[in-house]
């Protein structure tokens, strides 16, 4: 999977994001720079109940799709094709690493949020981002997956408010409910931090990493639906799918590789050959289910997998998930 863009191109677009706010028609909006690459846009007349919306991209510097979603959304605002009913805080996370084509510097920025103490550029950036977004009531964090995804999905910190928001912005969503992280002393993802502050915060995985216009317009669509939701539009009935987590699967050995055609939501059957080992020995699945967050795929960069991390998470498809929780 080659990248169809250069680091220079991404850098230029990051600068376009920044310069957009300098030239934005300030009769329409009041612009305030809260931090580098994080801005507050206030319309002249806010619609009650005066909620503050957060929009975030590049929490992982190499997941560039979200940057183009925000640029497209901003251009709609600029052309007057979309009206902003409330204040938004819009920003880029790991922006300096993105300019270098890197996911992060030393530590995954999206595990540096919350009540955690750490050193280095990623922790410093996390502090700035948390401060800028702390007043948000509703937020959307745009991501992409490193390994192939059959479709977009929402890894969700489960509560009724986040579910209502997902239902409002994509009633056909695929949702992977996640338990809240244990906050104490451990860094958490951006949305988890916001949820812990009472914000209705949702993360979306738009699809496989890269530049894909279908994903970009899907992302813009989510933002427009989110604005409607803020205005009180009732969410539609949920017609999507829940994929509850069954459990993490750890590597059978450091030399084990998943089949390269497997990705998020690939269905695997017990006994199926799901990969091989260096030397050619087959790797057989011990359980059936749907794959999520697969790592250690031969030919793809092994950016995260190590011996202490699962190579994939196994999911169930459960149409009665909500009923079972009630
Ligand atoms: Zn990500």
CSV table of C-alpha atoms and ligand atoms in Angstrom, one decimal:
chain,number,residue,atom,x,y,z
A,1,UNK,CA,0.0,0.0,0.0
A,2,UNK,CA,1.9,3.0,-1.2
A,3,UNK,CA,1.1,6.6,-0.2
A,4,UNK,CA,-0.1,8.7,-3.0
A,5,UNK,CA,1.1,12.0,-1.5
A,6,UNK,CA,4.3,13.5,-0.2
A,7,UNK,CA,5.1,14.8,3.2
A,8,UNK,CA,5.5,18.2,1.5
A,9,UNK,CA,1.9,18.1,0.3
A,10,UNK,CA,0.7,17.3,3.8
A,11,UNK,CA,2.8,20.2,5.2
A,12,UNK,CA,1.3,22.6,2.6
A,13,UNK,CA,-2.2,21.5,3.6
A,14,UNK,CA,-1.4,22.0,7.3
A,15,UNK,CA,-0.3,25.5,6.5
A,16,UNK,CA,-3.5,26.0,4.5
A,17,UNK,CA,-5.5,25.0,7.6
A,18,UNK,CA,-3.6,27.7,9.5
A,19,UNK,CA,-3.9,30.5,6.9
A,20,UNK,CA,-7.6,29.8,6.5
A,21,UNK,CA,-8.2,31.4,9.9
A,22,UNK,CA,-6.2,34.5,9.0
A,23,UNK,CA,-8.3,35.2,5.9
A,24,UNK,CA,-11.7,34.0,7.2
A,25,UNK,CA,-14.4,36.6,6.8
A,26,UNK,CA,-14.5,38.0,10.3
A,27,UNK,CA,-17.9,39.6,9.8
A,28,UNK,CA,-19.3,36.1,9.8
A,29,UNK,CA,-17.2,34.6,12.6
A,30,UNK,CA,-15.0,35.7,15.5
A,31,UNK,CA,-11.7,33.8,15.3
A,32,UNK,CA,-9.5,33.1,18.3
A,33,UNK,CA,-6.3,31.2,18.2
A,34,UNK,CA,-6.3,29.0,21.4
A,35,UNK,CA,-3.0,27.3,20.7
A,36,UNK,CA,-0.9,26.6,17.6
A,37,UNK,CA,-3.2,25.0,15.1
A,38,UNK,CA,-6.2,25.1,17.4
A,39,UNK,CA,-8.9,27.8,16.8
A,40,UNK,CA,-12.2,28.8,18.2
A,41,UNK,CA,-14.8,30.0,15.8
A,42,UNK,CA,-17.8,31.9,17.2
A,43,UNK,CA,-20.8,32.8,15.0
A,44,UNK,CA,-22.3,36.3,15.6
A,45,UNK,CA,-25.4,34.7,17.0
A,46,UNK,CA,-25.2,31.5,18.8
A,47,UNK,CA,-28.3,29.2,18.9
A,48,UNK,CA,-29.3,28.0,22.4
A,49,UNK,CA,-28.5,25.9,24.3
A,50,UNK,CA,-25.0,27.3,23.3
A,51,UNK,CA,-23.2,24.1,23.1
A,52,UNK,CA,-19.5,24.1,22.2
A,53,UNK,CA,-18.4,21.6,19.5
A,54,UNK,CA,-14.9,20.2,19.3
A,55,UNK,CA,-13.5,18.9,15.9
A,56,UNK,CA,-10.1,17.3,15.9
A,57,UNK,CA,-7.8,15.6,13.4
A,58,UNK,CA,-4.2,14.3,13.3
A,59,UNK,CA,-4.2,13.0,16.8
A,60,UNK,CA,-2.1,10.5,14.9
A,61,UNK,CA,0.2,12.4,12.6
A,62,UNK,CA,0.1,9.9,9.8
A,63,UNK,CA,-3.7,9.6,9.7
A,64,UNK,CA,-4.1,12.5,7.3
A,65,UNK,CA,-7.7,11.9,6.1
A,66,UNK,CA,-9.1,14.0,9.0
A,67,UNK,CA,-7.0,17.0,8.0
A,68,UNK,CA,-8.8,17.0,4.6
A,69,UNK,CA,-12.2,16.6,6.2
A,70,UNK,CA,-11.6,19.7,8.3
A,71,UNK,CA,-10.3,21.7,5.3
A,72,UNK,CA,-13.3,20.7,3.2
A,73,UNK,CA,-15.7,21.6,6.1
A,74,UNK,CA,-13.9,25.0,6.5
A,75,UNK,CA,-14.3,25.7,2.8
A,76,UNK,CA,-18.0,25.1,3.1
A,77,UNK,CA,-18.2,27.5,6.0
A,78,UNK,CA,-16.2,30.1,4.1
A,79,UNK,CA,-18.5,29.9,1.0
A,80,UNK,CA,-21.5,30.3,3.3
A,81,UNK,CA,-22.9,26.9,2.3
A,82,UNK,CA,-23.0,25.9,5.9
A,83,UNK,CA,-24.0,28.0,8.9
A,84,UNK,CA,-22.4,27.5,12.2
A,85,UNK,CA,-25.1,27.5,14.9
A,86,UNK,CA,-22.7,27.4,17.8
A,87,UNK,CA,-19.1,27.9,18.8
A,88,UNK,CA,-16.6,25.3,17.5
A,89,UNK,CA,-13.1,24.5,18.6
A,90,UNK,CA,-11.3,23.0,15.7
A,91,UNK,CA,-7.7,21.8,15.8
A,92,UNK,CA,-4.9,19.5,14.7
A,93,UNK,CA,-3.3,17.2,17.3
A,94,UNK,CA,0.1,15.8,16.5
A,95,UNK,CA,0.7,18.5,13.9
A,96,UNK,CA,4.5,18.7,14.2
A,97,UNK,CA,5.0,15.0,13.7
A,98,UNK,CA,2.5,15.1,10.8
A,99,UNK,CA,4.7,17.6,9.1
A,100,UNK,CA,7.5,15.1,9.2
A,101,UNK,CA,5.2,12.2,8.0
A,102,UNK,CA,5.4,10.7,11.5
A,103,UNK,CA,2.6,9.2,13.6
A,104,UNK,CA,4.1,10.8,16.8
A,105,UNK,CA,7.5,11.7,18.3
A,106,UNK,CA,8.3,9.4,21.3
A,107,UNK,CA,4.9,8.5,22.7
A,108,UNK,CA,1.5,7.9,21.0
A,109,UNK,CA,-0.2,11.4,21.5
A,110,UNK,CA,-3.5,9.6,21.7
A,111,UNK,CA,-2.4,7.9,24.9
A,112,UNK,CA,-1.0,11.1,26.5
A,113,UNK,CA,-4.3,12.6,27.5
A,114,UNK,CA,-5.9,12.6,31.0
A,115,UNK,CA,-4.5,12.6,34.4
A,116,UNK,CA,-1.0,11.5,33.5
A,117,UNK,CA,2.5,13.0,33.9
A,118,UNK,CA,5.1,12.5,31.2
A,119,UNK,CA,7.8,14.3,29.4
A,120,UNK,CA,8.6,15.0,25.8
A,121,UNK,CA,6.9,16.7,22.8
A,122,UNK,CA,3.9,14.4,22.8
A,123,UNK,CA,3.0,15.0,26.4
A,124,UNK,CA,3.5,18.8,26.0
A,125,UNK,CA,1.2,18.8,23.0
A,126,UNK,CA,-1.4,16.8,24.9
A,127,UNK,CA,-1.5,19.4,27.7
A,128,UNK,CA,-2.0,22.2,25.2
A,129,UNK,CA,-4.8,20.3,23.4
A,130,UNK,CA,-6.6,19.4,26.6
A,131,UNK,CA,-6.6,23.0,27.8
A,132,UNK,CA,-8.0,24.2,24.4
A,133,UNK,CA,-10.8,21.6,24.2
A,134,UNK,CA,-11.7,21.4,27.9
A,135,UNK,CA,-15.0,23.4,27.5
A,136,UNK,CA,-16.4,21.2,24.7
A,137,UNK,CA,-19.8,19.6,25.1
A,138,UNK,CA,-19.8,17.5,22.0
A,139,UNK,CA,-16.8,16.4,20.0
A,140,UNK,CA,-15.6,14.3,17.0
A,141,UNK,CA,-12.1,13.0,16.7
A,142,UNK,CA,-11.2,11.9,13.2
A,143,UNK,CA,-8.9,8.9,12.7
A,144,UNK,CA,-7.9,6.3,10.1
A,145,UNK,CA,-6.7,2.7,10.5
A,146,UNK,CA,-3.2,1.6,9.8
A,147,UNK,CA,-4.4,-1.8,8.5
A,148,UNK,CA,-7.3,-2.2,5.9
A,149,UNK,CA,-10.8,-1.5,7.0
A,150,UNK,CA,-13.9,-2.8,5.2
A,151,UNK,CA,-15.8,0.3,6.2
A,152,UNK,CA,-15.8,3.2,8.7
A,153,UNK,CA,-16.4,2.5,12.4
A,154,UNK,CA,-16.7,4.0,15.8
A,155,UNK,CA,-14.6,2.6,18.7
A,156,UNK,CA,-16.9,4.0,21.4
A,157,UNK,CA,-16.6,4.6,25.1
A,158,UNK,CA,-20.0,3.2,25.8
A,159,UNK,CA,-22.6,5.4,27.4
A,160,UNK,CA,-26.0,6.4,26.3
A,161,UNK,CA,-25.0,9.9,25.2
A,162,UNK,CA,-22.2,8.8,22.9
A,163,UNK,CA,-24.5,6.2,21.4
A,164,UNK,CA,-27.1,8.8,20.8
A,165,UNK,CA,-24.5,11.0,19.1
A,166,UNK,CA,-23.3,8.2,16.8
A,167,UNK,CA,-26.9,7.3,16.0
A,168,UNK,CA,-27.5,10.9,15.0
A,169,UNK,CA,-24.5,11.3,12.8
A,170,UNK,CA,-24.6,7.8,11.2
A,171,UNK,CA,-27.5,5.6,12.0
A,172,UNK,CA,-25.9,2.8,10.0
A,173,UNK,CA,-22.6,2.9,11.9
A,174,UNK,CA,-20.5,-0.1,13.0
A,175,UNK,CA,-19.7,0.3,16.7
A,176,UNK,CA,-17.1,-1.3,18.8
A,177,UNK,CA,-18.0,-0.5,22.4
A,178,UNK,CA,-15.0,-0.1,24.6
A,179,UNK,CA,-14.7,0.0,28.4
A,180,UNK,CA,-13.5,3.3,29.8
A,181,UNK,CA,-9.7,3.3,30.4
A,182,UNK,CA,-8.6,3.2,34.0
A,183,UNK,CA,-7.7,6.9,34.2
A,184,UNK,CA,-5.4,6.8,37.2
A,185,UNK,CA,-1.8,7.6,36.2
A,186,UNK,CA,-2.3,6.3,32.6
A,187,UNK,CA,-2.6,8.3,29.5
A,188,UNK,CA,-5.9,7.8,27.6
A,189,UNK,CA,-7.2,8.7,24.1
A,190,UNK,CA,-8.5,12.2,23.4
A,191,UNK,CA,-12.2,11.1,23.4
A,192,UNK,CA,-11.8,9.2,26.6
A,193,UNK,CA,-10.4,12.3,28.3
A,194,UNK,CA,-13.3,14.4,27.1
A,195,UNK,CA,-15.9,11.8,28.1
A,196,UNK,CA,-14.3,11.8,31.6
A,197,UNK,CA,-15.0,15.6,31.7
A,198,UNK,CA,-18.7,15.0,30.8
A,199,UNK,CA,-18.3,15.8,27.1
A,200,UNK,CA,-20.2,13.6,24.6
A,201,UNK,CA,-17.0,12.6,22.6
A,202,UNK,CA,-16.9,10.3,19.7
A,203,UNK,CA,-14.0,8.9,17.7
A,204,UNK,CA,-14.4,7.8,14.2
A,205,UNK,CA,-12.1,5.6,12.1
A,206,UNK,CA,-12.9,6.9,8.6
A,207,UNK,CA,-11.3,3.9,6.9
A,208,UNK,CA,-7.8,2.8,5.8
A,209,UNK,CA,-5.1,5.4,6.1
A,210,UNK,CA,-4.4,7.6,3.1
A,211,UNK,CA,-6.2,10.1,0.9
A,212,UNK,CA,-9.7,8.8,-0.1
A,213,UNK,CA,-12.3,11.2,-1.2
A,214,UNK,CA,-15.1,8.9,-0.2
A,215,UNK,CA,-13.8,9.0,3.4
A,216,UNK,CA,-13.3,12.8,3.2
A,217,UNK,CA,-16.9,13.4,2.2
A,218,UNK,CA,-18.1,10.9,4.8
A,219,UNK,CA,-16.2,12.8,7.4
A,220,UNK,CA,-17.8,16.1,6.3
A,221,UNK,CA,-21.2,14.4,6.3
A,222,UNK,CA,-20.7,13.4,9.9
A,223,UNK,CA,-19.8,17.0,10.9
A,224,UNK,CA,-22.9,18.4,9.2
A,225,UNK,CA,-25.1,15.8,10.9
A,226,UNK,CA,-23.4,16.7,14.2
A,227,UNK,CA,-24.4,20.4,13.7
A,228,UNK,CA,-28.0,19.3,13.1
A,229,UNK,CA,-27.9,17.2,16.2
A,230,UNK,CA,-26.7,20.2,18.2
A,231,UNK,CA,-29.7,22.1,16.8
A,232,UNK,CA,-32.0,19.5,18.4
A,233,UNK,CA,-32.7,17.2,15.4
A,234,UNK,CA,-33.8,13.8,16.7
A,235,UNK,CA,-31.5,10.9,15.8
A,236,UNK,CA,-32.9,8.3,13.5
A,237,UNK,CA,-33.5,4.7,14.6
A,238,UNK,CA,-30.2,2.8,14.8
A,239,UNK,CA,-29.8,0.4,11.9
A,240,UNK,CA,-26.1,-0.3,12.3
A,241,UNK,CA,-24.1,-3.1,13.9
A,242,UNK,CA,-22.6,-3.7,17.3
A,243,UNK,CA,-19.4,-5.6,17.5
A,244,UNK,CA,-18.7,-6.3,21.2
A,245,UNK,CA,-15.2,-7.1,22.1
A,246,UNK,CA,-14.6,-10.8,22.9
A,247,UNK,CA,-10.9,-10.4,23.8
A,248,UNK,CA,-7.4,-9.6,22.7
A,249,UNK,CA,-5.3,-12.3,20.9
A,250,UNK,CA,-1.6,-12.2,21.6
A,251,UNK,CA,1.0,-13.2,19.1
A,252,UNK,CA,1.9,-16.9,19.2
A,253,UNK,CA,5.5,-15.8,18.7
A,254,UNK,CA,7.4,-12.7,17.6
A,255,UNK,CA,7.8,-14.2,14.1
A,256,UNK,CA,4.1,-14.7,13.5
A,257,UNK,CA,2.4,-12.7,10.7
A,258,UNK,CA,-1.2,-12.3,9.8
A,259,UNK,CA,-2.4,-12.9,6.2
A,260,UNK,CA,-2.2,-9.6,4.4
A,261,UNK,CA,-5.8,-9.8,3.1
A,262,UNK,CA,-7.1,-9.6,6.7
A,263,UNK,CA,-8.3,-6.3,8.0
A,264,UNK,CA,-10.8,-4.7,10.4
A,265,UNK,CA,-14.0,-6.7,10.4
A,266,UNK,CA,-12.6,-9.7,8.4
A,267,UNK,CA,-14.5,-12.8,9.6
A,268,UNK,CA,-12.2,-15.6,10.6
A,269,UNK,CA,-13.2,-19.2,11.4
A,270,UNK,CA,-11.8,-21.5,14.0
A,271,UNK,CA,-9.2,-23.8,12.3
A,272,UNK,CA,-8.6,-21.3,9.4
A,273,UNK,CA,-5.1,-20.5,8.3
A,274,UNK,CA,-4.8,-16.8,9.3
A,275,UNK,CA,-1.1,-16.4,8.7
A,276,UNK,CA,2.3,-17.9,8.8
A,277,UNK,CA,5.6,-17.9,10.7
A,278,UNK,CA,9.0,-17.0,9.4
A,279,UNK,CA,10.0,-20.3,7.8
A,280,UNK,CA,6.6,-21.1,6.4
A,281,UNK,CA,4.7,-22.9,9.3
A,282,UNK,CA,1.0,-22.1,9.2
A,283,UNK,CA,-0.8,-20.1,11.8
A,284,UNK,CA,-4.2,-21.5,12.6
A,285,UNK,CA,-7.1,-19.5,14.2
A,286,UNK,CA,-8.1,-20.9,17.6
A,287,UNK,CA,-11.4,-19.1,17.7
A,288,UNK,CA,-14.0,-17.7,15.3
A,289,UNK,CA,-15.0,-14.1,15.2
A,290,UNK,CA,-14.4,-10.7,13.5
A,291,UNK,CA,-11.0,-9.1,13.5
A,292,UNK,CA,-10.3,-5.6,14.8
A,293,UNK,CA,-7.1,-3.6,15.0
A,294,UNK,CA,-5.0,-6.3,13.3
A,295,UNK,CA,-1.3,-5.7,13.6
A,296,UNK,CA,1.7,-7.8,12.5
A,297,UNK,CA,0.5,-8.1,8.9
A,298,UNK,CA,3.4,-9.1,6.7
A,299,UNK,CA,4.5,-6.3,4.4
A,300,UNK,CA,2.9,-3.6,6.5
A,301,UNK,CA,4.9,-1.5,9.0
A,302,UNK,CA,4.8,-3.0,12.4
A,303,UNK,CA,4.4,0.3,14.1
A,304,UNK,CA,2.7,-0.8,17.3
A,305,UNK,CA,2.8,-4.5,17.7
A,306,UNK,CA,5.2,-5.9,20.2
A,307,UNK,CA,5.2,-9.0,22.4
A,308,UNK,CA,3.1,-7.4,25.1
A,309,UNK,CA,0.4,-6.2,22.7
A,310,UNK,CA,-2.3,-8.2,21.1
A,311,UNK,CA,-1.9,-8.8,17.4
A,312,UNK,CA,-5.7,-8.4,17.0
A,313,UNK,CA,-8.9,-8.1,19.0
A,314,UNK,CA,-11.6,-10.6,18.4
A,315,UNK,CA,-15.2,-9.3,18.1
A,316,UNK,CA,-18.6,-10.8,18.1
A,317,UNK,CA,-21.4,-9.4,16.0
A,318,UNK,CA,-24.3,-8.9,18.3
A,319,UNK,CA,-27.6,-7.6,17.0
A,320,UNK,CA,-29.1,-7.6,20.5
A,321,UNK,CA,-26.3,-5.8,22.2
A,322,UNK,CA,-28.5,-2.9,23.4
A,323,UNK,CA,-31.2,-5.3,24.4
A,324,UNK,CA,-28.8,-7.4,26.4
A,325,UNK,CA,-27.5,-4.4,28.3
A,326,UNK,CA,-31.0,-3.1,29.2
B,1,LIG,ZN1,-5.6,7.0,15.0
